[in-house]
CSV table of C-alpha atoms in Angstrom, one decimal:
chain,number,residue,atom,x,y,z
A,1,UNK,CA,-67.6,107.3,-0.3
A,2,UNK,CA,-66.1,104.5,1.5
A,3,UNK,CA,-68.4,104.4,4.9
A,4,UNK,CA,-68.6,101.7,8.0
A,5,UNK,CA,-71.4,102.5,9.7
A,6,UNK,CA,-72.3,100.4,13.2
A,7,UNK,CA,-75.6,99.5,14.7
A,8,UNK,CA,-77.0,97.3,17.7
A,9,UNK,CA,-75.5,99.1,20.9
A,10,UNK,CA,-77.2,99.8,23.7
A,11,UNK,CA,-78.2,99.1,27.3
A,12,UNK,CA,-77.8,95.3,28.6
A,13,UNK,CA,-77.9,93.9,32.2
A,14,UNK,CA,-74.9,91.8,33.4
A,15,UNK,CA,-74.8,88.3,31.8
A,16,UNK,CA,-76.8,89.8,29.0
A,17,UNK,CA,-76.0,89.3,25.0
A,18,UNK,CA,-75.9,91.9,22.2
A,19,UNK,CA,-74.9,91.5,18.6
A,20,UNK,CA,-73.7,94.8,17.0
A,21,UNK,CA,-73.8,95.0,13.2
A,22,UNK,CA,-71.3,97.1,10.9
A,23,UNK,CA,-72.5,98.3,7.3
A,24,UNK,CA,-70.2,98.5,4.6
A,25,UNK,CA,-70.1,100.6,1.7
A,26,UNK,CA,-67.9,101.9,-1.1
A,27,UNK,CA,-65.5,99.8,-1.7
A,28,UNK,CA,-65.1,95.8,-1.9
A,29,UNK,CA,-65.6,94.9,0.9
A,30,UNK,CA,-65.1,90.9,-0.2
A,31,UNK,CA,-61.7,91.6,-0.2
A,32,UNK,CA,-60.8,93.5,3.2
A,33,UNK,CA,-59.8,92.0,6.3
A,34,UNK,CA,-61.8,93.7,9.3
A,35,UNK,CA,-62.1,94.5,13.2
A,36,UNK,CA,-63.6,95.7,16.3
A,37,UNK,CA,-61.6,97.7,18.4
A,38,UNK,CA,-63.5,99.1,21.8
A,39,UNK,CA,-63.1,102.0,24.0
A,40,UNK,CA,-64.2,102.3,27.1
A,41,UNK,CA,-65.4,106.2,28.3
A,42,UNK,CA,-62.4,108.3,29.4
A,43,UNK,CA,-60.5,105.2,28.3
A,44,UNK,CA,-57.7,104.2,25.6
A,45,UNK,CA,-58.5,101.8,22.4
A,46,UNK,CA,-58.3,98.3,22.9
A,47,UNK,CA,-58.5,96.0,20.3
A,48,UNK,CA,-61.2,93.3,19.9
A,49,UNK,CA,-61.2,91.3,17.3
A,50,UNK,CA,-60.2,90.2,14.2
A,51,UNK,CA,-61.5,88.4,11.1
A,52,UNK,CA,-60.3,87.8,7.5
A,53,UNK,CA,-61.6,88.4,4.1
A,54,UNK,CA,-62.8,84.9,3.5
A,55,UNK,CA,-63.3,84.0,7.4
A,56,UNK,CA,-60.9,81.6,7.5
A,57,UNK,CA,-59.0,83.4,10.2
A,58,UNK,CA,-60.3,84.7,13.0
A,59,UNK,CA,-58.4,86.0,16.7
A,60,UNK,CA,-60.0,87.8,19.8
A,61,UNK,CA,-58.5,89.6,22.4
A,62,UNK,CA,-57.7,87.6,25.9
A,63,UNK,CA,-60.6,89.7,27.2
A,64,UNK,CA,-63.5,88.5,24.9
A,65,UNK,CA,-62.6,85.3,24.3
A,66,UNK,CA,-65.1,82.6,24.6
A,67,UNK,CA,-67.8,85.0,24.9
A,68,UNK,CA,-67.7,87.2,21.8
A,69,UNK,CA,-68.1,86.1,18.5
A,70,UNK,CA,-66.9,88.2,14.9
A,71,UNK,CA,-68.9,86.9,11.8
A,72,UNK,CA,-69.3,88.4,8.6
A,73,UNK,CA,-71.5,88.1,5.6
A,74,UNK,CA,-69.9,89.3,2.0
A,75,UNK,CA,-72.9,89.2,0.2
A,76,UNK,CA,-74.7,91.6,3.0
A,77,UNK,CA,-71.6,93.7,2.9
A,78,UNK,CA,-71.5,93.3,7.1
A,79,UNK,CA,-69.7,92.0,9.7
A,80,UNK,CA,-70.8,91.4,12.9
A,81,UNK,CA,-69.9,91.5,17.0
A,82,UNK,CA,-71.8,88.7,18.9
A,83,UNK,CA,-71.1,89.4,22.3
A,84,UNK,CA,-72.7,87.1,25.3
A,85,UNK,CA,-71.8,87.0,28.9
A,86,UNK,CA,-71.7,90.6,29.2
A,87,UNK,CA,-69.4,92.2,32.2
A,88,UNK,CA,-69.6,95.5,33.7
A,89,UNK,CA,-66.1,96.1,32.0
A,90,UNK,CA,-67.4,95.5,28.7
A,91,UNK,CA,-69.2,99.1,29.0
A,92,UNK,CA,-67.4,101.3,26.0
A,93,UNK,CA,-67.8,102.7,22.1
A,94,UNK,CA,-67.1,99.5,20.1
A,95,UNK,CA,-65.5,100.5,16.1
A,96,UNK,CA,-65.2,98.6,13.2
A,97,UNK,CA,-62.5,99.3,11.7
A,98,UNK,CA,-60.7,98.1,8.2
A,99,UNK,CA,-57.9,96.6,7.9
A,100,UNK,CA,-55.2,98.5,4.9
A,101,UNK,CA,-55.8,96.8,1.5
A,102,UNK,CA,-52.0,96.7,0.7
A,103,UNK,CA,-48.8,94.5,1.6
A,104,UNK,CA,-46.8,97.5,2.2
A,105,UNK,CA,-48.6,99.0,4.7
A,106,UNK,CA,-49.4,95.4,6.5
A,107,UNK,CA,-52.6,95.0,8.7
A,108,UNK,CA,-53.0,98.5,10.1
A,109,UNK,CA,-56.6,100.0,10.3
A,110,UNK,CA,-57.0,102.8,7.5
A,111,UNK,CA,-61.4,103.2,7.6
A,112,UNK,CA,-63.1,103.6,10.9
A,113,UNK,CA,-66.4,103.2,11.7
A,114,UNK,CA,-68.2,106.5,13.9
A,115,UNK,CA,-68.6,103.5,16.8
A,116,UNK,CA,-71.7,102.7,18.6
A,117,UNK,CA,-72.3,102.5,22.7
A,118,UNK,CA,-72.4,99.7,24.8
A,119,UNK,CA,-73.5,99.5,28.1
A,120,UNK,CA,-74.1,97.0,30.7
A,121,UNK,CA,-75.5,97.6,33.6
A,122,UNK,CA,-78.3,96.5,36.2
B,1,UNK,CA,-48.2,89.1,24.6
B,2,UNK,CA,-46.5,92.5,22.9
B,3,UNK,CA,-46.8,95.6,24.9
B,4,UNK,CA,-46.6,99.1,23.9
B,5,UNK,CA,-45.7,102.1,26.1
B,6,UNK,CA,-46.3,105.5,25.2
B,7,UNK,CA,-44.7,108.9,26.5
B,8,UNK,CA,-45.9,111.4,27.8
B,9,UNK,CA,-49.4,111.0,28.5
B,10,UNK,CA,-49.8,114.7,28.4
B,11,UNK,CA,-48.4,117.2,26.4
B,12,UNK,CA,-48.9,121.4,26.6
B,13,UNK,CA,-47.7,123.0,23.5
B,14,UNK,CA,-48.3,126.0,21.7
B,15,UNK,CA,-49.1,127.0,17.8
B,16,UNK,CA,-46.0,126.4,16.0
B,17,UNK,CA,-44.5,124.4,18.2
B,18,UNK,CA,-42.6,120.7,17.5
B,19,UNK,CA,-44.0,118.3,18.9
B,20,UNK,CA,-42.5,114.8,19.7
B,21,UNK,CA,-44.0,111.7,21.1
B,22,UNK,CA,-42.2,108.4,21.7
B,23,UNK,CA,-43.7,105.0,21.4
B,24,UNK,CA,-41.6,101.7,22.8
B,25,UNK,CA,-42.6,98.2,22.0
B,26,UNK,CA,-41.8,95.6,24.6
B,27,UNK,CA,-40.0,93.4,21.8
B,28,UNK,CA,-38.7,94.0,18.3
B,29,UNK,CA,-41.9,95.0,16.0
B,30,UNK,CA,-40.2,95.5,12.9
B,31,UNK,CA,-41.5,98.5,11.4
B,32,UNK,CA,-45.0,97.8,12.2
B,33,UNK,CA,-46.4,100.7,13.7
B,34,UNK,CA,-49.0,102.9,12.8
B,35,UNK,CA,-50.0,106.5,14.5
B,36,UNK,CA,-53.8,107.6,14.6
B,37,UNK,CA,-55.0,111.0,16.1
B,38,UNK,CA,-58.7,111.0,17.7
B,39,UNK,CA,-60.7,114.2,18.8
B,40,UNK,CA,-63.1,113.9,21.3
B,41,UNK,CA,-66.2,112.2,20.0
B,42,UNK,CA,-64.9,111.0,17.4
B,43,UNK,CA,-63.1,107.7,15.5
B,44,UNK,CA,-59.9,107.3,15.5
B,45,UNK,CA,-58.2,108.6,11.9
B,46,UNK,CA,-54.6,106.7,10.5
B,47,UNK,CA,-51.5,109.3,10.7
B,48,UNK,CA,-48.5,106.9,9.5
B,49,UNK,CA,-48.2,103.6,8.9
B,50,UNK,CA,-45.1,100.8,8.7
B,51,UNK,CA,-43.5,103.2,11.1
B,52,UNK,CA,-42.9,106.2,8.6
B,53,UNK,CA,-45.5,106.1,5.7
B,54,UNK,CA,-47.4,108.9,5.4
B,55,UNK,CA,-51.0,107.9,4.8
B,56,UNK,CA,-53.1,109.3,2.1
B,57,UNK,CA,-54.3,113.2,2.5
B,58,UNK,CA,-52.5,113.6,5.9
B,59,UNK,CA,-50.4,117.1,6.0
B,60,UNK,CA,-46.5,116.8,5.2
B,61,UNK,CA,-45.8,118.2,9.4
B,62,UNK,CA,-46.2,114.8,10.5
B,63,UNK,CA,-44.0,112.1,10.5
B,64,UNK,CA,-42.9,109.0,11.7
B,65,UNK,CA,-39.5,107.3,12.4
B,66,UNK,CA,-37.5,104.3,14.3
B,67,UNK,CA,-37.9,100.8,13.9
B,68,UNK,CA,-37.4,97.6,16.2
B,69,UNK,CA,-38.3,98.9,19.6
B,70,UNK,CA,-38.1,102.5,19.5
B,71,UNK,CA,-40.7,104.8,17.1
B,72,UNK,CA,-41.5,108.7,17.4
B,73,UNK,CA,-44.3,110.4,16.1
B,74,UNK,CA,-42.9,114.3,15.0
B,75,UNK,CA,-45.5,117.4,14.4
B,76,UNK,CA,-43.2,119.8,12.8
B,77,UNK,CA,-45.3,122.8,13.4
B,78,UNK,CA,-48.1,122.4,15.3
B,79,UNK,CA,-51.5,123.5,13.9
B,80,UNK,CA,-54.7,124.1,15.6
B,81,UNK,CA,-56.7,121.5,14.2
B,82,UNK,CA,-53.7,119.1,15.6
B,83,UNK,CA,-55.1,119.2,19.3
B,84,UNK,CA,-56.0,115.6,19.8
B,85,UNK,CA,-55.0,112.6,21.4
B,86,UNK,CA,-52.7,110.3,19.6
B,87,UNK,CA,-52.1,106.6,19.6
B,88,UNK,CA,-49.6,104.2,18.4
B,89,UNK,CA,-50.3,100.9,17.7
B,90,UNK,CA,-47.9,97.8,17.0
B,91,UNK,CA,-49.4,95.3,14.4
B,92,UNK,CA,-46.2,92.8,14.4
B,93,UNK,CA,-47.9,90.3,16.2
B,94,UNK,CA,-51.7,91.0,16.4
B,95,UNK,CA,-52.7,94.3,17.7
B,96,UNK,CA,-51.6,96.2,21.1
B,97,UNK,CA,-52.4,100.4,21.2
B,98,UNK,CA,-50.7,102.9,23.4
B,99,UNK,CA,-52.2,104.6,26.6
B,100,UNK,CA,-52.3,107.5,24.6
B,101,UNK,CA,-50.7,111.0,24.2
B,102,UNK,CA,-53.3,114.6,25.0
B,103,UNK,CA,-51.9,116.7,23.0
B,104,UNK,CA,-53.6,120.2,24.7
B,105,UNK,CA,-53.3,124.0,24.6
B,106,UNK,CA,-50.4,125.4,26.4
């Protein structure tokens, strides 16, 4: 079954850091290009960030950037969400999500994650 | 930056009703839109992608249409396991979502 299952949310103060952790499994996931797209509660989706098969391309929202960082490791079959600096507006569900496998149907997000909560507060 | 505006926020419709829901793109985006329908609680799951590709598994009464600017999402006859919130999402030039359409009991 192909699966993305996230781990590391929580409770942080203001200023704090977190790193959330997605696990993949059943399929390649060498080969897929792949995200973190947030919500915050009551809120819309809002995407986060972006990183390639191989790494060598990686983009972040206006929001995140310079504070959050999207890794991944093949051979661990993860990717990760470094996120420092925390703000209060950081607070939401944070997915992972896949991006499609296929030219035709371009870099849309076909294999989501259940998400896992984030929130900062003092 | 693109932006994406979706209408109407909310939507009251019954069981076997057709449903429509219109997505605009603040510039041309191609056909590079994709629809996804979340239930509370739960991750968001891929309708339609490249404006009017059906993905894999999803039932034949939705569909997708327009291209450049314009895009509607279509329920043909509306189910009720289709009460959800629905997004579009334009992927031309790295990723922008809708506000979101409530699809609810009427």
């Amino acid at each position: 079954e192909v699966q993305l299952v996230e781990s590391g949310g929580g409770l942080v103060q203001p200023g704090g850091s977190l790193r959330l952790s997605c696990a993949a499994s059943g399929f390649t996931f060498s080969t897929y290009a792949m995200n973190w797209v947030r919500q915050a509660p009551g809120k819309g989706l809002e995407w986060v960030s972006y990183i390639s098969s191989s790494s060598s391309n990686i983009y972040y929202a206006d929001s995140v950037k310079g504070r959050f960082t999207i890794s991944r490791d093949n051979a661990k079959n993860s990717l990760y969400l470094q996120m420092n600096s925390l703000r209060d507006e950081d607070t939401a569900v944070y997915y992972c999500a896949r991006v499609t496998g296929t030219a035709a149907a371009g870099d849309a997000f076909d294999i989501w994650g259940q998400g896992t909560m984030v929130t900062v507060s003092s | 930056d693109i932006q994406v505006t979706q209408s109407p926020s909310t939507l009251s419709a019954s069981v076997g009703d057709r449903v429509t829901i219109t997505c605009r793109a603040s510039q041309s985006i191609s056909s590079w839109l994709a629809w996804y329908q979340q239930k509370p609680g739960k991750a968001p799951k891929l309708l339609i992608y490249k404006a009017s590709s059906l993905e894999s598994g999803v039932p034949s009464r939705f569909s997708g249409s327009g291209s450049g600017t314009e895009f509607t999402l279509t329920i043909s006859s509306l189910q009720p396991d289709d009460f959800a919130t629905y997004y579009c999402q334009q992927y031309n030039s790295f990723w922008t979502f809708g506000q979101g359409t409530k699809v609810e009991i009427k």
